[in-house]
Every structure is written in C-alpha cells, then in structure tokens.
Coordinates of C-alpha atoms and ligand atoms in Angstrom, one line a residue:
M1 CA 0.0 0.0 0.0
I2 CA 1.3 3.5 -0.9
T3 CA 0.0 6.5 0.9
F4 CA 0.3 10.2 0.1
Y5 CA -2.0 11.1 3.0
P6 CA -0.6 14.3 4.7
G7 CA -0.9 12.9 8.3
P8 CA -0.9 10.3 9.6
S9 CA 1.4 9.7 6.7
K10 CA 3.8 7.1 5.4
V11 CA 6.3 6.0 8.1
Y12 CA 9.9 5.4 7.2
P13 CA 10.2 1.8 6.1
Q14 CA 12.9 1.0 8.6
V15 CA 10.5 1.8 11.4
A16 CA 9.3 -1.9 11.1
N17 CA 12.7 -3.2 12.2
Y18 CA 13.2 -0.6 14.8
M19 CA 9.9 -1.5 16.4
Q20 CA 11.0 -5.1 16.6
E21 CA 14.4 -4.1 18.0
A22 CA 12.7 -1.9 20.7
F23 CA 10.8 -5.0 21.8
E24 CA 13.8 -7.3 21.8
E25 CA 16.0 -4.8 23.6
G26 CA 13.3 -4.5 26.4
V27 CA 12.9 -0.7 25.7
L28 CA 9.2 -1.0 25.9
S29 CA 9.3 -2.0 29.6
I30 CA 11.9 0.4 30.9
N31 CA 11.1 2.9 33.7
H32 CA 10.8 6.4 32.4
R33 CA 13.0 7.8 35.2
S34 CA 15.8 5.2 34.5
A35 CA 19.2 6.2 33.2
E36 CA 18.5 4.2 30.1
C37 CA 15.4 6.2 29.3
M38 CA 17.1 9.4 30.1
A39 CA 19.9 8.5 27.7
I40 CA 17.4 7.8 24.9
T41 CA 15.7 11.2 25.5
K42 CA 19.0 13.0 25.7
N43 CA 20.1 11.5 22.4
A44 CA 16.9 12.3 20.6
I45 CA 17.2 15.9 21.7
Q46 CA 20.8 16.1 20.6
L47 CA 19.9 14.6 17.2
L48 CA 17.1 17.1 16.8
H49 CA 19.5 20.0 17.3
E50 CA 22.1 18.4 15.0
K51 CA 19.9 17.2 12.2
L52 CA 17.4 20.1 12.1
N53 CA 20.0 22.8 12.9
I54 CA 18.2 24.0 16.0
P55 CA 20.2 26.6 17.9
P56 CA 21.9 25.3 21.0
D57 CA 20.1 27.8 23.2
Y58 CA 16.7 26.7 22.1
S59 CA 15.2 24.0 24.3
I60 CA 13.3 21.0 23.1
Y61 CA 10.4 19.2 24.8
F62 CA 8.3 16.2 24.0
V63 CA 4.6 16.5 24.4
S64 CA 1.7 14.4 23.2
S65 CA 0.7 16.3 20.1
A66 CA 0.6 19.6 18.2
T67 CA -2.8 20.2 19.7
E68 CA -1.4 20.0 23.2
A69 CA 1.2 22.5 22.2
W70 CA -1.6 24.9 21.2
E71 CA -2.9 24.6 24.8
I72 CA 0.5 24.9 26.4
I73 CA 1.1 28.2 24.6
A74 CA -2.3 29.5 25.7
Q75 CA -1.8 28.4 29.4
S76 CA 1.9 29.1 30.0
L77 CA 2.9 31.8 27.6
T78 CA -0.1 34.0 27.2
S79 CA -1.2 36.4 29.9
K80 CA -4.0 38.4 28.2
S81 CA -4.2 37.9 24.4
S82 CA -3.1 36.0 21.4
T83 CA -3.3 37.1 17.8
H84 CA -3.9 34.5 15.2
F85 CA -3.1 34.8 11.5
Y86 CA -4.7 32.1 9.4
N87 CA -6.1 31.2 6.0
G88 CA -7.2 27.6 6.7
A89 CA -8.7 25.0 9.1
F90 CA -5.7 24.3 11.3
G91 CA -4.9 28.0 12.0
E92 CA -8.6 28.5 12.8
K93 CA -8.7 25.5 15.1
W94 CA -5.7 26.9 17.0
A95 CA -7.6 30.2 17.5
D96 CA -10.6 28.1 18.7
Y97 CA -8.5 26.2 21.2
S98 CA -6.9 29.4 22.5
S99 CA -10.2 31.2 22.9
K100 CA -11.2 28.6 25.5
I101 CA -8.2 29.5 27.7
V102 CA -7.1 33.0 26.7
K103 CA -9.1 36.1 27.6
T104 CA -8.8 37.9 24.2
V105 CA -8.2 36.1 20.9
D106 CA -7.7 38.3 17.9
R107 CA -8.4 36.6 14.6
I108 CA -6.8 37.9 11.4
S109 CA -7.8 35.7 8.5
F110 CA -6.5 36.2 5.0
A111 CA -7.3 34.8 1.6
V112 CA -5.8 31.5 0.4
E113 CA -3.9 33.3 -2.5
E114 CA -2.7 36.1 -0.2
I115 CA 0.6 36.6 1.5
P116 CA -0.3 37.6 5.0
S117 CA 0.9 41.2 5.7
V118 CA 2.1 42.4 9.1
N119 CA 0.1 45.5 8.4
L120 CA -3.0 43.6 9.3
A121 CA -2.0 43.7 12.9
L122 CA 0.1 46.9 13.1
N123 CA -2.3 48.8 15.3
A124 CA -3.1 45.9 17.6
E125 CA -1.2 45.1 20.7
V126 CA 0.3 41.8 19.9
E127 CA 1.3 39.7 23.0
V128 CA 1.6 36.3 21.4
L129 CA 1.5 36.0 17.6
C130 CA 0.3 32.7 16.3
L131 CA 1.3 31.7 12.8
T132 CA 0.6 28.5 10.9
Q133 CA 3.8 28.2 8.8
N134 CA 2.4 25.4 6.7
E135 CA -1.4 25.2 6.5
T136 CA -2.0 21.5 5.9
S137 CA -5.6 21.9 4.9
N138 CA -5.0 24.0 1.8
G139 CA -1.4 23.5 0.9
T140 CA -0.2 27.0 1.6
Q141 CA 2.8 28.2 3.6
I142 CA 4.3 31.4 5.0
R143 CA 7.7 31.2 3.4
D144 CA 9.4 34.0 5.2
L145 CA 8.8 34.9 8.8
S146 CA 11.4 37.6 9.1
T147 CA 9.1 40.6 8.6
F148 CA 6.9 39.2 11.5
R149 CA 10.0 38.9 13.6
K150 CA 11.2 42.5 12.8
T151 CA 7.7 44.0 13.2
F152 CA 6.8 42.2 16.4
S153 CA 10.2 42.1 18.0
E154 CA 8.7 42.4 21.5
S155 CA 6.0 39.7 21.0
I156 CA 6.3 36.0 21.5
I157 CA 6.0 34.4 18.1
A158 CA 4.6 30.9 18.1
V159 CA 4.7 28.9 14.9
D160 CA 2.8 25.7 14.0
V161 CA 5.2 23.7 11.8
T162 CA 3.4 20.4 12.2
S163 CA 3.5 19.6 8.5
S164 CA 6.8 21.1 7.7
L165 CA 9.2 20.3 10.5
G166 CA 11.6 17.6 9.2
G167 CA 10.7 18.5 5.6
I168 CA 12.1 22.0 5.0
E169 CA 14.7 24.1 6.7
L170 CA 13.3 26.7 9.1
D171 CA 14.9 29.9 10.3
W172 CA 14.6 29.3 14.0
H173 CA 15.5 32.9 15.1
N174 CA 12.3 34.1 13.6
G175 CA 10.2 32.4 16.2
D176 CA 10.1 31.7 19.9
V177 CA 8.0 28.6 20.1
W178 CA 7.9 26.1 17.3
F179 CA 5.9 22.8 17.5
A180 CA 5.0 19.8 15.4
S181 CA 3.8 16.3 15.8
V182 CA 5.8 13.3 14.5
Q183 CA 3.3 11.7 12.1
K184 CA 3.9 14.1 9.3
C185 CA 7.3 15.1 7.9
L186 CA 9.2 13.1 10.5
G187 CA 7.7 9.8 9.1
L188 CA 6.8 8.3 12.5
P189 CA 3.7 6.7 14.0
A190 CA 1.4 9.3 15.5
G191 CA 1.3 10.0 19.3
M192 CA 4.0 12.5 20.1
G193 CA 4.6 16.2 19.7
I194 CA 7.8 18.3 19.7
M195 CA 8.0 21.8 21.2
I196 CA 11.0 24.0 20.6
C197 CA 11.4 27.1 22.8
S198 CA 13.7 30.1 22.6
P199 CA 15.3 31.6 25.7
K200 CA 12.8 34.5 25.4
A201 CA 9.9 32.1 25.5
L202 CA 11.2 30.6 28.7
Q203 CA 11.7 34.1 30.2
K204 CA 8.1 34.8 29.3
A205 CA 7.0 31.5 31.0
E206 CA 8.9 32.5 34.2
L207 CA 7.1 35.9 34.1
I208 CA 3.7 34.3 33.8
N209 CA 4.7 31.5 36.3
D210 CA 1.9 29.1 35.4
R211 CA 2.4 26.0 37.5
K212 CA -1.2 24.9 37.6
Y213 CA -1.2 22.0 35.2
Y214 CA 0.6 18.8 34.6
N215 CA 1.7 20.3 31.3
S216 CA 2.6 23.7 32.5
L217 CA 5.7 24.7 30.5
L218 CA 7.8 25.4 33.6
F219 CA 7.0 21.9 35.0
I220 CA 7.9 20.3 31.7
Q221 CA 11.1 22.3 31.6
E222 CA 12.1 21.2 35.1
N223 CA 11.7 17.6 34.0
F224 CA 13.5 18.0 30.8
A225 CA 16.4 19.6 32.6
K226 CA 17.0 16.0 33.8
Y227 CA 16.1 14.5 30.5
Q228 CA 12.9 13.3 32.0
T229 CA 9.3 13.8 31.0
H230 CA 6.4 15.3 33.0
Y231 CA 4.4 12.0 32.6
T232 CA 5.1 8.4 31.6
P233 CA 5.9 8.9 27.9
N234 CA 5.5 6.6 25.0
V235 CA 9.2 5.5 25.1
L236 CA 8.7 3.7 21.8
S237 CA 8.1 7.0 20.1
I238 CA 11.2 8.6 21.6
Y239 CA 13.2 5.5 20.7
L240 CA 11.9 5.6 17.1
L241 CA 12.6 9.3 16.8
N242 CA 16.1 8.6 17.8
K243 CA 16.6 5.8 15.3
V244 CA 15.1 7.7 12.4
L245 CA 17.0 10.9 13.1
S246 CA 20.2 8.9 13.1
D247 CA 19.4 7.7 9.6
I248 CA 18.4 10.9 7.9
S249 CA 20.6 13.6 6.4
N250 CA 20.9 17.1 7.6
I251 CA 17.7 19.1 7.0
S252 CA 19.5 21.4 4.6
E253 CA 19.9 18.5 2.3
I254 CA 16.4 17.1 2.8
S255 CA 15.0 20.6 2.3
R256 CA 16.7 20.9 -1.1
K257 CA 15.2 17.6 -2.2
I258 CA 11.7 18.4 -0.9
K259 CA 11.7 21.8 -2.6
K260 CA 12.8 20.3 -5.9
Q261 CA 10.1 17.6 -5.7
A262 CA 7.5 20.2 -4.8
K263 CA 8.4 22.3 -7.9
D264 CA 8.2 19.1 -10.0
W265 CA 4.7 18.4 -8.6
Y266 CA 3.5 22.0 -9.3
N267 CA 4.9 21.8 -12.8
F268 CA 3.3 18.5 -13.3
F269 CA -0.2 19.8 -12.6
N270 CA 0.4 23.1 -14.5
D271 CA 1.6 21.2 -17.6
N272 CA -1.0 18.4 -17.6
D273 CA -4.4 20.0 -17.9
K274 CA -6.1 17.1 -19.6
F275 CA -7.9 16.2 -16.4
G276 CA -8.9 19.9 -16.0
L277 CA -7.1 19.7 -12.7
N278 CA -5.0 22.6 -11.3
C279 CA -3.1 23.6 -8.2
L280 CA -5.5 25.0 -5.6
V281 CA -3.1 27.9 -5.1
Q282 CA -1.4 29.5 -8.1
N283 CA 0.8 31.9 -6.3
I284 CA 4.2 30.2 -6.2
D285 CA 5.2 32.3 -3.2
I286 CA 2.7 30.7 -1.0
Q287 CA 2.5 27.2 -2.5
S288 CA 3.5 24.7 0.2
D289 CA 6.6 22.6 -0.3
T290 CA 5.3 19.7 1.8
V291 CA 1.6 19.5 1.0
I292 CA 0.4 19.8 -2.6
A293 CA -3.3 20.7 -2.9
V294 CA -4.9 19.9 -6.3
Q295 CA -8.3 21.3 -7.3
G296 CA -10.9 20.0 -9.8
T297 CA -14.7 19.5 -10.0
T298 CA -16.3 17.1 -7.5
E299 CA -16.6 14.5 -10.2
Q300 CA -13.0 14.8 -11.3
I301 CA -11.7 14.5 -7.8
K302 CA -13.9 11.5 -7.1
A303 CA -12.8 9.7 -10.3
I304 CA -9.1 10.3 -9.6
K305 CA -9.4 9.0 -6.1
E306 CA -11.1 5.9 -7.4
R307 CA -8.5 5.3 -10.0
T308 CA -5.6 5.7 -7.6
K309 CA -7.3 3.5 -5.0
I310 CA -7.5 0.6 -7.5
S311 CA -3.7 0.8 -7.9
G312 CA -3.2 0.7 -4.1
I313 CA -2.5 4.4 -3.7
T314 CA -4.2 6.6 -1.1
L315 CA -4.4 10.3 -1.8
G316 CA -5.1 12.8 0.9
N317 CA -8.7 13.9 1.0
G318 CA -9.6 17.5 0.7
Y319 CA -10.0 19.3 4.0
G320 CA -12.8 21.5 5.4
T321 CA -14.0 24.0 2.7
W322 CA -12.1 22.1 0.1
K323 CA -13.3 18.6 1.1
N324 CA -14.9 17.5 -2.2
T325 CA -13.1 19.8 -4.7
T326 CA -9.4 19.0 -3.9
F327 CA -7.1 16.2 -3.0
R328 CA -3.8 16.5 -1.3
I329 CA -0.5 14.9 -1.9
A330 CA 2.0 14.7 1.0
N331 CA 5.5 15.6 -0.2
F332 CA 7.2 14.2 2.9
P333 CA 10.7 12.9 3.1
A334 CA 9.7 9.3 3.9
I335 CA 8.0 9.0 0.5
E336 CA 10.2 7.4 -2.1
A337 CA 10.9 8.2 -5.7
F338 CA 9.3 5.0 -7.1
E339 CA 6.0 5.9 -5.3
I340 CA 6.0 9.4 -6.8
S341 CA 6.6 7.9 -10.3
K342 CA 3.8 5.4 -9.8
L343 CA 1.4 8.1 -8.8
K344 CA 2.4 10.4 -11.7
E345 CA 1.9 7.5 -14.1
I346 CA -1.6 6.9 -13.0
L347 CA -2.4 10.6 -13.1
Y348 CA -1.2 11.0 -16.7
Ligands
PLP401 C1 -1.9 17.8 11.8 C2 -1.8 19.1 12.3 C3 -2.1 19.5 13.6 C4 -2.7 18.6 14.6 O1 -1.7 17.6 14.9 P1 -2.1 16.6 16.1 O2 -0.9 15.7 16.2 O3 -3.3 15.9 15.7 O4 -2.3 17.4 17.3 C5 -2.0 20.9 13.9 N1 -1.6 21.8 13.0 C6 -1.3 21.4 11.7 C7 -0.8 22.5 10.8 C8 -1.4 20.1 11.3 O5 -1.1 19.8 10.1

C-alpha cells in the first residue's frame, strides 16, 4: 500500500525493524526515570539539534501532540491575548482552542492566495503572535517569517510547523515557540509532539509563572532539565525518533530535495491539464513545499481518487471547505521516488 496522506502519513520503512528491535531490547518496559530512558531522551534531543540545525540555546520538549502545544502556549505563555493569522482549518482551530483559555483572541484571517501582511496587525497590541507556517488543509505556507520577527520584536511568536518540521529548513530565530507532531514530515507513527522554545519564550514563561497543570511549561522544563518527562511517555516514540533521526541527512539536504520535488509536482499539474485539474493555489510564493493541494470538480476528484485506489495508492482527501473539490499529496521525506513515479503514471 502506498499513501500520500498528509498525516498520519507514510512512516519510514525502517520503522518496522526498529519496532522489533525496541521490543527485543526491552525498551518497551523500561522505567521512564531510569538512566536508560534518560539516555534515549537526551540522544533524541541532541539529534534534533544536530539534524534540524536547531540553535543550542533553544530547548526541546516532548509532548503528546501539536494540539497539546496549542494549549500549552495558551496556558503558559499568554497572559492576556493572542493574535492568530490564518487562512485555513488548522490555523482557525488553533484560535478556537486558544479562545477557551485566553481572555482575548484576535483573529486575522487572510485569503488563500494572499501573503499575510504584518500591516493587518500593526495597530493591535500583539502579545503572542500565532502563525501556521504550513497550512496542511489547503497546501499554503508562509515562506518568510522575518518581517513578522522584525515588526513584532517584543512579542512571543509561536509557529505551527506540524506539517513542515523535518521536511524543510526553518529559520529558528524568527520564532520563539515552534511545534509539530511526529506523524507528518518526520515519518513516524502518531502520538508524540515536539516543542522548541527560545530563551525568550522561557523568560516569558517565568514571568507568567503558570504551574497549575501537569503540562505547565515550567514543570515540563524542570523535568527535561534531567532528560525526564512530566508524565510516563511513549518511550517507543522517543526510541523511534532517535533511530530515524540517526538515519536521515541534515535538514538542509532534505529541504533541497523536498523543494525540488514540490516544484516538480506543481509543474506536473500546470503542464498536464487534460484532467482539468489545477493547483489549488497558483501563487508560487505561498504554495506549500510539503503539502500539494490539487483542485478539480467534485466528479473529477472522485474519479481520480477511485483510479488511484484501484492501484493501491491513497491520496489525501480535501479538508474543510475544500473537502470535495481538492485532493492533497504529501511531499514528505519518507515517500520514495518510485512511489511518486507510480502516482504520476496513474495521473497521466
Ligand atoms: C496535523 C496538524 C495539527 C494537529 O496535529 P495533532 O498531532 O493531531 O495534534 C496541527 N496543526 C497542523 C498545521 C497540522 O497539520
């Protein structure tokens, strides 16, 4: 079975053996405060720094999901208000989750074909700026965050990179909190999230001093200072992360490959209009590198999904507003060249 679903997505093929190894090595039964477990956690964190070029002064934490990271940001890093820029379902959901916890949630929505402008929030007081770098629902991305960083230099900038972390290179200094879950570009089974915090984010956490919850950021940080977690974690996930990170190239190399593949996908749909299909987003500055959204009529999309299914290929369904008129193709690193060729052959 071949899957292009953008999450949960294809896991790296070697995960099969690593799961077996974890079982045989007894990793599945180790105590989460043991030296052995701490070593696995420490190693995974070091590898994340090394392979994803995360600055040494940024701290890394494991949580349960990206959704949990939304809540941690609202609980532990926001005193009064957060400002959410979004053009799709995940950005909107984040604002919804925040609004249950945070007093004031400002929503700044923009059109799918639009590059979000900092001007939209210039007169607002921005305490925590929430950006969805890669909007998985419609295949768009905010390519450059530097204007946000420059304009909102005093604010905490939180960035959802759930469907881009591990796929493309990110400029860490443009954000204070970055988070993702492992079932997308990292090619692992679902069930774990990764949070990356700048020193400024931790200062803000100290200022707010939230210690009310099991997942209050400061409590998480105290545990991770010992390479431990704030609850009994899924050690298998951490073990697999370790193994897969050891295997992969540095993100700069992966990023080059993913961006080239993305360009090839966009050219493919622009050059082959015999199905009447086109890219949902035409503006190349906002087309996502990791999630390709393709648009057609409801009948066309249905027919293509049926055709690929017969060949054992799963495409990503459209999401939200675009449920019936788009399909999505994950352009994640675990997907292999032969799988892409096979899909292109069927689509021709
Ligand atoms: C998948 C996804 C999420 C949610 O991830 P969970 O692991 O289900 O919490 C959040 N944001 C974006 C952009 C996503 O693609």
